[in-house]
PDB file of C-alpha atoms in Angstrom:
ATOM      1  CA  MET A  12      50.293  52.687 -79.401  1.00  0.00           C
ATOM      2  CA  HIS A  13      51.225  49.142 -80.261  1.00  0.00           C
ATOM      3  CA  ASN A  14      50.118  48.123 -77.264  1.00  0.00           C
ATOM      4  CA  GLU A  15      46.424  49.563 -78.259  1.00  0.00           C
ATOM      5  CA  VAL A  16      46.086  47.955 -81.401  1.00  0.00           C
ATOM      6  CA  ALA A  17      47.000  44.548 -80.097  1.00  0.00           C
ATOM      7  CA  THR A  18      44.323  44.956 -77.132  1.00  0.00           C
ATOM      8  CA  ILE A  19      41.613  46.080 -80.015  1.00  0.00           C
ATOM      9  CA  ARG A  20      42.203  42.838 -81.728  1.00  0.00           C
ATOM     10  CA  GLY A  21      41.900  40.352 -79.145  1.00  0.00           C
ATOM     11  CA  GLN A  22      38.409  42.013 -78.376  1.00  0.00           C
ATOM     12  CA  MET A  23      37.491  42.328 -82.092  1.00  0.00           C
ATOM     13  CA  SER A  24      38.720  38.200 -82.109  1.00  0.00           C
ATOM     14  CA  ALA A  25      36.506  37.594 -78.719  1.00  0.00           C
ATOM     15  CA  LYS A  26      33.311  39.441 -80.725  1.00  0.00           C
ATOM     16  CA  ASP A  27      34.738  37.505 -83.749  1.00  0.00           C
ATOM     17  CA  SER A  28      34.615  34.386 -81.737  1.00  0.00           C
ATOM     18  CA  HIS A  29      31.148  35.272 -79.599  1.00  0.00           C
ATOM     19  CA  ILE A  30      29.702  36.152 -82.566  1.00  0.00           C
ATOM     20  CA  SER A  31      30.177  32.448 -84.229  1.00  0.00           C
ATOM     21  CA  GLN A  32      28.911  30.978 -81.246  1.00  0.00           C
ATOM     22  CA  LEU A  33      25.825  32.821 -81.676  1.00  0.00           C
ATOM     23  CA  MET A  34      25.622  32.378 -85.263  1.00  0.00           C
ATOM     24  CA  THR A  35      25.510  28.045 -84.510  1.00  0.00           C
ATOM     25  CA  GLU A  36      22.831  28.478 -81.702  1.00  0.00           C
ATOM     26  CA  LEU A  37      20.898  30.690 -83.724  1.00  0.00           C
ATOM     27  CA  SER A  38      20.586  27.446 -86.690  1.00  0.00           C
ATOM     28  CA  ARG A  39      20.367  24.954 -84.226  1.00  0.00           C
ATOM     29  CA  ALA A  40      17.354  27.018 -82.569  1.00  0.00           C
ATOM     30  CA  VAL A  41      16.190  27.810 -86.702  1.00  0.00           C
ATOM     31  CA  ALA A  42      16.090  23.439 -87.083  1.00  0.00           C
ATOM     32  CA  THR A  43      14.564  23.040 -83.337  1.00  0.00           C
ATOM     33  CA  ALA A  44      11.572  25.580 -84.984  1.00  0.00           C
ATOM     34  CA  GLY A  45      11.228  23.384 -87.807  1.00  0.00           C
ATOM     35  CA  GLU A  46      10.599  20.280 -85.971  1.00  0.00           C
ATOM     36  CA  ALA A  47       8.638  21.812 -83.798  1.00  0.00           C
ATOM     37  CA  ASN A  48       6.639  23.176 -86.789  1.00  0.00           C
ATOM     38  CA  GLN A  49       6.338  19.444 -87.808  1.00  0.00           C
ATOM     39  CA  LEU A  50       5.422  18.585 -84.682  1.00  0.00           C
ATOM     40  CA  ARG A  51       2.252  21.095 -83.962  1.00  0.00           C
ATOM     41  CA  SER A  52       1.093  19.721 -87.481  1.00  0.00           C
ATOM     42  CA  GLN A  53       1.353  15.813 -86.237  1.00  0.00           C
ATOM     43  CA  VAL A  54      -0.296  16.829 -83.192  1.00  0.00           C
ATOM     44  CA  ALA A  55      -3.204  18.331 -85.153  1.00  0.00           C
ATOM     45  CA  VAL A  56      -3.044  15.716 -86.924  1.00  0.00           C
ATOM     46  CA  LEU A  57      -3.155  13.243 -83.879  1.00  0.00           C
ATOM     47  CA  GLU A  58      -5.707  15.366 -81.841  1.00  0.00           C
ATOM     48  CA  ALA A  59      -8.385  15.182 -85.717  1.00  0.00           C
ATOM     49  CA  ARG A  60      -7.712  11.227 -85.704  1.00  0.00           C
ATOM     50  CA  ILE A  61      -8.463  11.731 -81.777  1.00  0.00           C
ATOM     51  CA  GLY A  62     -11.772  13.175 -82.270  1.00  0.00           C
ATOM     52  CA  THR A  63     -12.493  10.571 -84.624  1.00  0.00           C
ATOM     53  CA  LEU A  64     -11.818   7.918 -82.830  1.00  0.00           C
ATOM     54  CA  THR A  65     -13.850   9.065 -79.834  1.00  0.00           C
ATOM     55  CA  ARG A  66     -17.082   9.578 -82.087  1.00  0.00           C
ATOM     56  CA  GLN A  67     -16.906   6.104 -83.315  1.00  0.00           C
ATOM     57  CA  LEU A  68     -16.305   4.825 -79.778  1.00  0.00           C
ATOM     58  CA  SER A  69     -19.334   6.488 -78.685  1.00  0.00           C
ATOM     59  CA  GLU A  70     -21.292   5.283 -81.557  1.00  0.00           C
ATOM     60  CA  SER A  71     -20.091   2.102 -81.145  1.00  0.00           C
ATOM     61  CA  GLU A  72     -21.160   2.142 -77.160  1.00  0.00           C
ATOM     62  CA  SER A  73     -24.647   3.769 -77.679  1.00  0.00           C
ATOM     63  CA  GLY A  74     -24.849   0.560 -80.347  1.00  0.00           C
ATOM     64  CA  ARG A  75     -23.554  -1.884 -77.813  1.00  0.00           C
ATOM     65  CA  ARG A  76     -26.013  -0.609 -75.304  1.00  0.00           C
ATOM     66  CA  LEU A  77     -28.756  -0.607 -77.749  1.00  0.00           C
ATOM     67  CA  PHE A  78     -27.698  -4.796 -78.373  1.00  0.00           C
ATOM     68  CA  ASN A  79     -27.725  -5.306 -74.728  1.00  0.00           C
ATOM     69  CA  GLU A  80     -31.333  -4.096 -73.998  1.00  0.00           C
ATOM     70  CA  LEU A  81     -32.231  -6.016 -77.731  1.00  0.00           C
ATOM     71  CA  GLU A  82     -30.742  -9.053 -75.932  1.00  0.00           C
ATOM     72  CA  VAL A  83     -32.075  -8.442 -72.636  1.00  0.00           C
ATOM     73  CA  THR A  84     -35.722  -7.721 -74.398  1.00  0.00           C
ATOM     74  CA  HIS A  85     -35.324 -11.198 -76.795  1.00  0.00           C
ATOM     75  CA  SER A  86     -34.295 -13.557 -74.068  1.00  0.00           C
ATOM     76  CA  SER A  87     -37.448 -12.112 -72.027  1.00  0.00           C
ATOM     77  CA  MET A  88     -39.575 -12.867 -75.007  1.00  0.00           C
ATOM     78  CA  GLN A  89     -38.416 -16.232 -75.599  1.00  0.00           C
ATOM     79  CA  ARG A  90     -38.943 -16.749 -71.840  1.00  0.00           C
ATOM     80  CA  ARG A  91     -42.278 -15.842 -72.613  1.00  0.00           C
ATOM     81  CA  LEU A  92     -42.707 -17.920 -75.277  1.00  0.00           C
ATOM     82  CA  ALA A  93     -41.342 -20.938 -74.149  1.00  0.00           C
ATOM     83  CA  ALA A  94     -44.146 -20.459 -70.704  1.00  0.00           C
ATOM     84  CA  ALA A  95     -46.665 -19.802 -73.356  1.00  0.00           C
ATOM     85  CA  ARG A  96     -45.545 -22.808 -75.061  1.00  0.00           C
ATOM     86  CA  ALA A  97     -45.625 -24.830 -71.994  1.00  0.00           C
ATOM     87  CA  SER A  98     -48.593 -23.408 -71.044  1.00  0.00           C
ATOM     88  CA  ASP A  99     -50.656 -24.585 -74.442  1.00  0.00           C
ATOM     89  CA  GLU A 100     -48.965 -27.625 -73.498  1.00  0.00           C
ATOM     90  CA  ILE A 101     -50.601 -28.338 -69.889  1.00  0.00           C
ATOM     91  CA  TYR A 102     -53.636 -26.714 -71.134  1.00  0.00           C
ATOM     92  CA  ASN A 103     -53.862 -29.142 -74.085  1.00  0.00           C
ATOM     93  CA  SER A 104     -52.666 -31.924 -72.685  1.00  0.00           C
ATOM     94  CA  ASN A 105     -55.717 -31.860 -70.146  1.00  0.00           C
ATOM     95  CA  GLY A 106     -58.128 -32.356 -72.886  1.00  0.00           C
ATOM     96  CA  GLY A 107     -58.324 -28.062 -73.787  1.00  0.00           C
ATOM     97  CA  GLY A 108     -58.844 -28.589 -77.269  1.00  0.00           C
ATOM     98  CA  GLY A 109     -57.984 -26.447 -79.715  1.00  0.00           C
ATOM     99  CA  GLY A 110     -55.328 -23.295 -79.789  1.00  0.00           C
ATOM    100  CA  GLY A 111     -56.234 -19.907 -77.586  1.00  0.00           C
ATOM    101  CA  VAL A 112     -57.765 -16.773 -78.809  1.00  0.00           C
ATOM    102  CA  GLY A 113     -55.647 -15.237 -81.554  1.00  0.00           C
ATOM    103  CA  VAL A 114     -52.853 -17.883 -81.693  1.00  0.00           C
ATOM    104  CA  GLY A 115     -52.122 -19.104 -84.755  1.00  0.00           C
ATOM    105  CA  GLY A 116     -51.153 -23.441 -85.625  1.00  0.00           C
ATOM    106  CA  GLY A 117     -47.854 -22.559 -84.320  1.00  0.00           C
ATOM    107  CA  GLU A 118     -46.027 -25.780 -82.218  1.00  0.00           C
ATOM    108  CA  GLY A 119     -47.943 -26.794 -79.574  1.00  0.00           C
ATOM    109  CA  SER A 120     -50.806 -25.140 -80.205  1.00  0.00           C
ATOM    110  CA  GLY A 121     -52.989 -27.825 -80.806  1.00  0.00           C
ATOM    111  CA  GLY A 122     -53.629 -27.045 -84.476  1.00  0.00           C
ATOM    112  CA  GLY A 123     -56.642 -24.796 -83.753  1.00  0.00           C
ATOM    113  CA  GLY A 124     -57.255 -20.626 -84.526  1.00  0.00           C
ATOM    114  CA  VAL A 125     -59.880 -18.324 -83.207  1.00  0.00           C
ATOM    115  CA  GLY A 126     -62.737 -21.641 -84.047  1.00  0.00           C
ATOM    116  CA  GLY A 127     -60.587 -25.092 -82.125  1.00  0.00           C
ATOM    117  CA  ASP A 128     -61.124 -28.354 -83.498  1.00  0.00           C
ATOM    118  CA  GLY A 129     -64.753 -29.374 -83.467  1.00  0.00           C
ATOM    119  CA  ASP A 130     -68.001 -28.508 -86.011  1.00  0.00           C
ATOM    120  CA  ALA A 131     -69.787 -25.422 -86.068  1.00  0.00           C
ATOM    121  CA  SER A 132     -72.592 -26.140 -82.836  1.00  0.00           C
ATOM    122  CA  GLY A 133     -69.515 -24.924 -81.028  1.00  0.00           C
ATOM    123  CA  ARG A 134     -69.228 -28.902 -79.940  1.00  0.00           C
ATOM    124  CA  GLY A 135     -65.583 -30.499 -79.925  1.00  0.00           C
ATOM    125  CA  LYS A 136     -64.568 -33.724 -80.683  1.00  0.00           C
ATOM    126  CA  GLY A 137     -65.140 -35.253 -77.701  1.00  0.00           C
ATOM    127  CA  GLY A 138     -69.231 -33.882 -77.983  1.00  0.00           C
ATOM    128  CA  GLY A 139     -68.678 -31.579 -75.334  1.00  0.00           C
ATOM    129  CA  PRO A 140     -68.352 -27.880 -75.378  1.00  0.00           C
ATOM    130  CA  ARG A 141     -66.019 -25.929 -77.247  1.00  0.00           C
ATOM    131  CA  ARG A 142     -63.279 -24.714 -74.399  1.00  0.00           C
ATOM    132  CA  GLU A 143     -61.268 -21.768 -75.661  1.00  0.00           C
ATOM    133  CA  ARG A 144     -58.484 -20.090 -73.178  1.00  0.00           C
ATOM    134  CA  GLU A 145     -58.336 -16.612 -73.328  1.00  0.00           C
ATOM    135  CA  ARG A 146     -54.903 -14.378 -73.273  1.00  0.00           C
ATOM    136  CA  HIS A 147     -54.629 -11.254 -71.896  1.00  0.00           C
ATOM    137  CA  LEU A 148     -52.247  -9.093 -73.134  1.00  0.00           C
ATOM    138  CA  PRO A 149     -50.835  -6.119 -71.602  1.00  0.00           C
ATOM    139  CA  PRO A 150     -52.327  -2.604 -73.037  1.00  0.00           C
ATOM    140  CA  THR A 151     -48.819  -1.797 -74.292  1.00  0.00           C
ATOM    141  CA  GLY A 152     -48.444  -5.138 -75.717  1.00  0.00           C
ATOM    142  CA  PHE A 153     -44.954  -7.018 -75.585  1.00  0.00           C
ATOM    143  CA  VAL A 154     -42.258  -5.538 -73.444  1.00  0.00           C
TER     144      VAL A 154
END
């Protein structure tokens, strides 16, 4: 009987040791689960931030595309304006007289509006007939 008691005590001691080991592992698992929950909440916050940044990036890219389109349009208009001014200067330097039809007295226009330089009879300063340059715009206006 003394031998049976020793065997049972040995088994109980082994089981107690195993239970202690399992309890230690359980406490580690609980701590890890707590960290996992914290990480999940941080991931949710970061995903929301990523969504916001993605939307802002999309808006920024859209704005950049619009800016580039406007810049191209501006450059085109600048070239067309420079060409028109050069054309007016060439025309005016060849004795063209007043400005073009519908053009105000801007740079290089020769200072005339629709009427140009001259009197009401339609004659210019030099006594010859008034010459006006007619401008043709596309039906859609400037591009």
